[in-house]
């Protein structure tokens, strides 16, 4: 199992909310425990651990794909425990996957502009557990969710801790969300830094409205939003599914821009569940706009390279 260590930089290309890279690998001779570092969780913006478990599932899927591509026969056994989701272990046969390490390296979210156009039905049909909606149907919910998010001092404080809005930030090349990943120009990055620093003072003067307005036009175009729905108890497994969906889309020239704020806010999550005819709003696990990006995105940073 020690051969896995050399592959860690590729495992680490997995996506995680706020790019916290919360995963840990603990090696023994027979197996490797997959767990998380509580200092890299998001207790305020992700209080139920939904995004944490999805990110851990995405990480497990990356590990299995990269191991298979390296000729290592490895499988995953779910075994939740304290700060642990399960174990990677030697398997009698390779993990069967159409994806490669090159696919894992090439994937990334894209928060820039998208070409107009809906996702072809035959592509959407390949994405199990996913509902598809026209972007414009969710523009109002996104605005309400952004207002809610930026109106919450705890959530903005936690977001601020993971923002790297200038290359001078000491962790700019390690983790978190950079100005380039967020597609912010120099003036916008400076404005966001200043307004978040002054958030406690400016909140009452309408700062949340100004910040929410910044994403106003995001869904005002001809495109699709995907919503992953599944049992709350299966979040790690569904993180693996999400990773496969993103790799499938990437292979077809599509990228996603997650919009978790819509399901982080009770009111907008309930409204979305209602619109989709889903009985339990907590089963809405991930929301993202999807499409063909107009330009490639900046590569996100990683602790392990
Ligand atoms: C479960 C999950 C939730 C996410 N939620 C958001 C989100 O609400 N907004 C956003 O811009 N990115 C979101 N992301 C994307 C991450 O910020 C992104 O994966 C991370 O910064 C690494 O970048 P990369 O995916 O381009 O490698 C989410 C990712 C995951 C796995």
CSV table of C-alpha atoms and ligand atoms in Angstrom, one decimal:
chain,number,residue,atom,x,y,z
A,1,UNK,CA,0.0,0.0,0.0
A,2,UNK,CA,3.0,2.3,0.4
A,3,UNK,CA,3.2,2.6,-3.4
A,4,UNK,CA,0.1,4.8,-3.1
A,5,UNK,CA,2.1,7.6,-1.4
A,6,UNK,CA,3.8,8.4,-4.8
A,7,UNK,CA,0.4,8.9,-6.3
A,8,UNK,CA,-0.9,11.4,-3.7
A,9,UNK,CA,-0.4,14.5,-5.8
A,10,UNK,CA,-3.0,13.1,-8.3
A,11,UNK,CA,-5.4,11.9,-5.6
A,12,UNK,CA,-5.2,15.6,-4.3
A,13,UNK,CA,-6.6,16.9,-7.6
A,14,UNK,CA,-10.1,15.9,-6.2
A,15,UNK,CA,-12.5,18.9,-5.8
A,16,UNK,CA,-13.5,20.1,-2.3
A,17,UNK,CA,-15.8,22.9,-1.1
A,18,UNK,CA,-13.7,26.2,-0.7
A,19,UNK,CA,-10.7,24.0,-1.8
A,20,UNK,CA,-10.1,23.0,1.8
A,21,UNK,CA,-8.6,19.6,0.7
A,22,UNK,CA,-9.9,18.1,4.0
A,23,UNK,CA,-8.8,14.5,3.4
A,24,UNK,CA,-6.2,12.5,5.3
A,25,UNK,CA,-4.6,9.2,4.4
A,26,UNK,CA,-3.2,7.0,7.3
A,27,UNK,CA,-1.0,4.1,6.1
A,28,UNK,CA,-0.7,0.7,7.6
A,29,UNK,CA,0.9,-2.3,5.9
A,30,UNK,CA,-2.4,-3.8,4.7
A,31,UNK,CA,-4.6,-0.7,4.1
A,32,UNK,CA,-4.9,3.0,4.1
A,33,UNK,CA,-7.6,4.8,6.2
A,34,UNK,CA,-9.3,7.7,4.4
A,35,UNK,CA,-10.3,10.4,6.8
A,36,UNK,CA,-10.5,14.1,7.3
A,37,UNK,CA,-8.8,16.9,9.2
A,38,UNK,CA,-11.4,18.7,11.4
A,39,UNK,CA,-9.3,21.9,11.0
A,40,UNK,CA,-10.2,21.8,7.3
A,41,UNK,CA,-13.9,21.3,7.7
A,42,UNK,CA,-16.4,24.2,7.3
A,43,UNK,CA,-18.5,23.9,10.5
A,44,UNK,CA,-20.4,27.2,9.9
A,45,UNK,CA,-21.1,27.0,6.2
A,46,UNK,CA,-21.4,23.2,6.1
A,47,UNK,CA,-22.8,22.4,9.5
A,48,UNK,CA,-24.3,19.0,8.5
A,49,UNK,CA,-21.0,17.9,6.8
A,50,UNK,CA,-22.8,17.4,3.5
A,51,UNK,CA,-20.1,19.0,1.4
A,52,UNK,CA,-17.3,17.4,3.5
A,53,UNK,CA,-18.7,13.9,2.8
A,54,UNK,CA,-19.2,14.7,-0.9
A,55,UNK,CA,-15.6,15.9,-1.1
A,56,UNK,CA,-14.4,12.8,0.6
A,57,UNK,CA,-16.3,10.6,-1.9
A,58,UNK,CA,-14.8,12.6,-4.8
A,59,UNK,CA,-11.4,12.0,-3.3
A,60,UNK,CA,-12.0,8.2,-2.9
A,61,UNK,CA,-13.1,8.1,-6.6
A,62,UNK,CA,-9.9,10.0,-7.7
A,63,UNK,CA,-7.8,7.6,-5.6
A,64,UNK,CA,-9.3,4.5,-7.3
A,65,UNK,CA,-9.0,5.9,-10.8
A,66,UNK,CA,-5.4,7.0,-10.3
A,67,UNK,CA,-4.5,3.6,-8.7
A,68,UNK,CA,-6.1,1.7,-11.6
A,69,UNK,CA,-4.2,3.8,-14.1
A,70,UNK,CA,-1.0,3.1,-12.3
A,71,UNK,CA,-1.7,-0.7,-12.4
A,72,UNK,CA,-2.4,-1.0,-8.7
A,73,UNK,CA,-5.4,-3.2,-7.8
A,74,UNK,CA,-7.1,-1.2,-5.1
A,75,UNK,CA,-10.7,-1.0,-3.8
A,76,UNK,CA,-12.5,1.1,-1.2
A,77,UNK,CA,-14.4,-0.3,1.8
A,78,UNK,CA,-16.8,2.1,3.5
A,79,UNK,CA,-16.3,1.9,7.3
A,80,UNK,CA,-17.3,5.2,9.0
A,81,UNK,CA,-15.5,5.9,12.3
A,82,UNK,CA,-14.2,8.9,14.2
A,83,UNK,CA,-12.8,11.3,11.5
A,84,UNK,CA,-12.8,8.4,9.0
A,85,UNK,CA,-15.0,7.3,6.1
A,86,UNK,CA,-13.3,4.0,5.2
A,87,UNK,CA,-10.3,2.2,3.9
A,88,UNK,CA,-8.4,1.7,0.6
A,89,UNK,CA,-7.2,-1.8,0.4
A,90,UNK,CA,-5.6,-4.3,-2.0
A,91,UNK,CA,-8.1,-6.0,-4.3
A,92,UNK,CA,-8.1,-9.1,-6.4
A,93,UNK,CA,-8.7,-7.1,-9.6
A,94,UNK,CA,-8.3,-3.6,-10.8
A,95,UNK,CA,-11.0,-0.9,-10.3
A,96,UNK,CA,-13.1,-0.8,-13.5
A,97,UNK,CA,-13.4,2.8,-14.7
A,98,UNK,CA,-13.4,4.5,-18.1
A,99,UNK,CA,-11.4,7.4,-16.6
A,100,UNK,CA,-7.6,8.0,-16.3
A,101,UNK,CA,-5.2,10.0,-14.3
A,102,UNK,CA,-5.0,12.4,-17.3
A,103,UNK,CA,-8.8,13.0,-16.9
A,104,UNK,CA,-8.4,13.6,-13.1
A,105,UNK,CA,-5.5,16.1,-13.9
A,106,UNK,CA,-7.5,17.9,-16.6
A,107,UNK,CA,-10.8,18.4,-14.6
A,108,UNK,CA,-11.6,21.7,-12.9
A,109,UNK,CA,-14.5,23.9,-12.1
A,110,UNK,CA,-15.0,27.0,-14.3
A,111,UNK,CA,-16.6,30.2,-12.9
A,112,UNK,CA,-16.2,32.2,-16.1
A,113,UNK,CA,-18.6,32.7,-19.0
A,114,UNK,CA,-20.4,29.9,-20.7
A,115,UNK,CA,-21.6,29.5,-24.3
A,116,UNK,CA,-25.4,29.6,-24.6
A,117,UNK,CA,-27.1,26.2,-25.0
A,118,UNK,CA,-28.7,23.4,-23.1
A,119,UNK,CA,-27.0,20.2,-22.2
A,120,UNK,CA,-27.9,17.6,-24.8
A,121,UNK,CA,-30.5,15.2,-23.4
A,122,UNK,CA,-28.3,12.2,-24.1
A,123,UNK,CA,-25.6,13.6,-22.0
A,124,UNK,CA,-27.9,14.6,-19.1
A,125,UNK,CA,-29.4,11.1,-19.2
A,126,UNK,CA,-26.0,9.6,-18.5
A,127,UNK,CA,-25.8,11.4,-15.2
A,128,UNK,CA,-27.6,9.2,-12.6
A,129,UNK,CA,-29.5,10.9,-9.8
A,130,UNK,CA,-29.4,14.3,-11.5
A,131,UNK,CA,-32.3,16.7,-12.3
A,132,UNK,CA,-31.8,19.3,-15.0
A,133,UNK,CA,-33.4,22.8,-15.0
A,134,UNK,CA,-33.0,25.9,-17.2
A,135,UNK,CA,-30.6,28.4,-15.6
A,136,UNK,CA,-33.1,31.3,-15.7
A,137,UNK,CA,-35.6,29.3,-13.6
A,138,UNK,CA,-33.1,29.5,-10.7
A,139,UNK,CA,-31.9,33.1,-11.0
A,140,UNK,CA,-34.3,34.4,-8.3
A,141,UNK,CA,-33.3,31.6,-5.9
A,142,UNK,CA,-29.6,32.3,-6.4
A,143,UNK,CA,-30.1,35.9,-5.6
A,144,UNK,CA,-32.0,35.1,-2.4
A,145,UNK,CA,-29.4,32.5,-1.4
A,146,UNK,CA,-26.6,35.0,-2.0
A,147,UNK,CA,-28.3,37.6,0.1
A,148,UNK,CA,-28.7,35.0,2.9
A,149,UNK,CA,-25.1,33.8,2.6
A,150,UNK,CA,-23.5,37.3,2.6
A,151,UNK,CA,-25.9,38.4,5.4
A,152,UNK,CA,-24.5,35.8,7.7
A,153,UNK,CA,-21.3,37.1,9.5
A,154,UNK,CA,-20.2,33.5,10.5
A,155,UNK,CA,-20.5,32.2,6.9
A,156,UNK,CA,-18.6,35.2,5.4
A,157,UNK,CA,-15.9,35.0,8.1
A,158,UNK,CA,-15.4,31.3,7.2
A,159,UNK,CA,-15.3,32.1,3.5
A,160,UNK,CA,-12.8,34.9,4.1
A,161,UNK,CA,-10.5,32.4,5.9
A,162,UNK,CA,-10.3,30.4,2.6
A,163,UNK,CA,-10.0,33.3,0.2
A,164,UNK,CA,-6.6,34.0,-1.4
A,165,UNK,CA,-7.3,37.2,-3.2
A,166,UNK,CA,-3.7,38.3,-3.8
A,167,UNK,CA,-0.7,36.3,-5.0
A,168,UNK,CA,1.0,37.7,-1.9
A,169,UNK,CA,-1.2,35.6,0.3
A,170,UNK,CA,1.1,33.0,2.0
A,171,UNK,CA,-1.2,30.1,1.1
A,172,UNK,CA,-1.9,31.3,-2.5
A,173,UNK,CA,-0.3,28.2,-4.1
A,174,UNK,CA,-1.5,25.7,-1.5
A,175,UNK,CA,-5.3,25.8,-0.9
A,176,UNK,CA,-8.4,28.0,-0.8
A,177,UNK,CA,-10.0,30.1,-3.5
A,178,UNK,CA,-7.8,32.4,-5.5
A,179,UNK,CA,-8.7,35.6,-7.3
A,180,UNK,CA,-8.0,33.8,-10.5
A,181,UNK,CA,-10.2,30.8,-9.7
A,182,UNK,CA,-13.0,33.2,-8.8
A,183,UNK,CA,-12.5,35.0,-12.1
A,184,UNK,CA,-11.9,38.3,-10.4
A,185,UNK,CA,-10.0,41.2,-11.9
A,186,UNK,CA,-7.5,43.1,-9.8
A,187,UNK,CA,-10.0,45.8,-8.9
A,188,UNK,CA,-12.8,43.3,-8.1
A,189,UNK,CA,-10.4,41.3,-5.9
A,190,UNK,CA,-9.3,44.4,-4.0
A,191,UNK,CA,-13.0,45.5,-3.6
A,192,UNK,CA,-14.0,42.1,-2.3
A,193,UNK,CA,-11.1,42.0,0.2
A,194,UNK,CA,-11.9,45.4,1.5
A,195,UNK,CA,-15.7,44.8,1.7
A,196,UNK,CA,-15.2,41.5,3.6
A,197,UNK,CA,-12.7,43.1,6.0
A,198,UNK,CA,-15.3,45.7,6.7
A,199,UNK,CA,-18.2,43.3,6.7
A,200,UNK,CA,-19.2,43.7,10.4
A,201,UNK,CA,-19.5,47.5,9.9
A,202,UNK,CA,-21.0,47.6,6.4
A,203,UNK,CA,-23.5,44.8,6.9
A,204,UNK,CA,-26.2,47.1,8.2
A,205,UNK,CA,-25.5,49.5,5.3
A,206,UNK,CA,-26.5,46.9,2.7
A,207,UNK,CA,-23.2,45.2,1.9
A,208,UNK,CA,-24.8,41.8,1.5
A,209,UNK,CA,-26.9,43.3,-1.3
A,210,UNK,CA,-23.8,44.6,-3.1
A,211,UNK,CA,-22.0,41.3,-2.8
A,212,UNK,CA,-25.1,39.3,-3.9
A,213,UNK,CA,-25.5,41.6,-6.9
A,214,UNK,CA,-22.1,40.6,-8.1
A,215,UNK,CA,-23.4,37.1,-9.1
A,216,UNK,CA,-26.7,38.6,-10.4
A,217,UNK,CA,-26.3,37.7,-14.0
A,218,UNK,CA,-24.8,34.3,-13.5
A,219,UNK,CA,-28.0,32.4,-14.3
A,220,UNK,CA,-29.5,34.9,-16.7
A,221,UNK,CA,-28.6,33.0,-19.8
A,222,UNK,CA,-29.6,30.1,-22.0
A,223,UNK,CA,-28.0,27.1,-20.1
A,224,UNK,CA,-28.7,24.4,-17.5
A,225,UNK,CA,-28.4,23.8,-13.8
A,226,UNK,CA,-27.9,20.3,-12.5
A,227,UNK,CA,-29.1,19.2,-9.1
A,228,UNK,CA,-27.8,15.9,-7.6
A,229,UNK,CA,-30.5,14.2,-5.5
A,230,UNK,CA,-29.9,11.2,-3.2
A,231,UNK,CA,-30.2,9.8,0.3
A,232,UNK,CA,-28.5,11.8,3.0
A,233,UNK,CA,-27.0,8.5,4.3
A,234,UNK,CA,-25.2,7.9,1.0
A,235,UNK,CA,-23.3,11.2,0.8
A,236,UNK,CA,-19.8,9.7,0.5
A,237,UNK,CA,-21.0,7.3,-2.2
A,238,UNK,CA,-22.7,10.2,-4.0
A,239,UNK,CA,-19.5,12.2,-3.8
A,240,UNK,CA,-18.0,9.4,-5.9
A,241,UNK,CA,-20.9,9.7,-8.3
A,242,UNK,CA,-20.5,13.5,-8.5
A,243,UNK,CA,-16.8,13.0,-9.4
A,244,UNK,CA,-17.7,10.6,-12.2
A,245,UNK,CA,-20.3,13.0,-13.5
A,246,UNK,CA,-17.8,15.8,-13.6
A,247,UNK,CA,-15.3,13.6,-15.4
A,248,UNK,CA,-18.0,12.5,-17.9
A,249,UNK,CA,-18.9,16.2,-18.6
A,250,UNK,CA,-15.2,17.2,-18.8
A,251,UNK,CA,-14.6,14.5,-21.4
A,252,UNK,CA,-17.4,16.1,-23.5
A,253,UNK,CA,-16.0,19.6,-23.2
A,254,UNK,CA,-18.4,20.7,-20.4
A,255,UNK,CA,-17.5,22.2,-17.0
A,256,UNK,CA,-19.5,23.0,-14.0
A,257,UNK,CA,-19.8,26.0,-11.6
A,258,UNK,CA,-21.2,24.8,-8.3
A,259,UNK,CA,-23.8,27.0,-6.5
A,260,UNK,CA,-24.1,25.3,-3.1
A,261,UNK,CA,-25.5,28.4,-1.5
A,262,UNK,CA,-28.9,27.5,-3.0
A,263,UNK,CA,-29.1,24.4,-0.9
A,264,UNK,CA,-27.2,25.9,2.1
A,265,UNK,CA,-30.1,28.2,2.8
A,266,UNK,CA,-33.3,26.4,4.2
A,267,UNK,CA,-35.7,28.7,2.3
A,268,UNK,CA,-34.1,28.4,-1.1
A,269,UNK,CA,-33.4,24.6,-0.6
A,270,UNK,CA,-37.1,24.1,0.2
A,271,UNK,CA,-38.2,26.2,-2.8
A,272,UNK,CA,-36.0,24.2,-5.1
A,273,UNK,CA,-37.2,20.8,-3.8
A,274,UNK,CA,-40.7,22.0,-4.3
A,275,UNK,CA,-39.9,23.0,-7.9
A,276,UNK,CA,-38.4,19.6,-8.6
A,277,UNK,CA,-41.2,17.7,-6.8
A,278,UNK,CA,-38.7,16.2,-4.4
A,279,UNK,CA,-40.3,15.4,-1.0
A,280,UNK,CA,-37.3,15.8,1.3
A,281,UNK,CA,-35.3,19.0,0.7
A,282,UNK,CA,-32.3,17.5,2.5
A,283,UNK,CA,-31.9,15.0,-0.3
A,284,UNK,CA,-30.8,17.9,-2.6
A,285,UNK,CA,-27.0,17.4,-2.3
A,286,UNK,CA,-25.4,19.5,-5.0
A,287,UNK,CA,-26.3,22.3,-7.4
A,288,UNK,CA,-24.2,23.5,-10.3
A,289,UNK,CA,-24.6,25.4,-13.6
A,290,UNK,CA,-23.1,23.4,-16.4
A,291,UNK,CA,-22.1,24.2,-20.0
A,292,UNK,CA,-19.3,24.8,-22.5
A,293,UNK,CA,-16.9,27.4,-21.0
A,294,UNK,CA,-15.8,30.3,-23.2
A,295,UNK,CA,-12.3,30.1,-21.8
A,296,UNK,CA,-10.2,27.7,-19.7
A,297,UNK,CA,-10.2,28.3,-16.0
A,298,UNK,CA,-7.1,28.9,-13.8
A,299,UNK,CA,-5.8,25.8,-12.3
A,300,UNK,CA,-6.7,25.5,-8.6
A,301,UNK,CA,-3.9,25.2,-6.0
A,302,UNK,CA,-3.1,22.0,-4.0
A,303,UNK,CA,-1.2,21.3,-0.8
A,304,UNK,CA,0.4,18.2,-2.4
A,305,UNK,CA,2.0,18.8,-5.8
B,1,LIG,C1,-19.1,19.4,-2.5
B,1,LIG,C2,-18.6,20.6,-3.2
B,1,LIG,C3,-19.3,21.8,-3.1
B,1,LIG,C4,-18.8,23.0,-3.8
B,1,LIG,N1,-19.5,24.2,-3.7
B,1,LIG,C5,-19.0,25.2,-4.4
B,1,LIG,C6,-19.8,26.4,-4.4
B,1,LIG,O1,-20.8,26.6,-3.8
B,1,LIG,N2,-19.3,27.5,-5.2
B,1,LIG,C7,-18.2,27.4,-5.9
B,1,LIG,O2,-17.8,28.3,-6.6
B,1,LIG,N3,-17.5,26.2,-5.9
B,1,LIG,C8,-17.9,25.2,-5.2
B,1,LIG,N4,-17.2,24.0,-5.2
B,1,LIG,C9,-16.0,23.9,-6.1
B,1,LIG,C10,-14.7,24.0,-5.3
B,1,LIG,O3,-14.5,25.3,-4.8
B,1,LIG,C11,-13.5,23.5,-6.1
B,1,LIG,O4,-13.7,22.2,-6.4
B,1,LIG,C12,-12.2,23.8,-5.5
B,1,LIG,O5,-11.9,25.2,-5.4
B,1,LIG,C13,-11.0,23.2,-6.3
B,1,LIG,O6,-11.1,23.7,-7.6
B,1,LIG,P1,-11.1,22.7,-8.9
B,1,LIG,O7,-12.4,21.9,-8.7
B,1,LIG,O8,-11.1,23.6,-10.1
B,1,LIG,O9,-9.9,21.8,-8.8
B,1,LIG,C14,-17.6,22.9,-4.6
B,1,LIG,C15,-17.0,21.6,-4.6
B,1,LIG,C16,-17.4,20.5,-4.0
B,1,LIG,C17,-16.7,19.2,-4.1
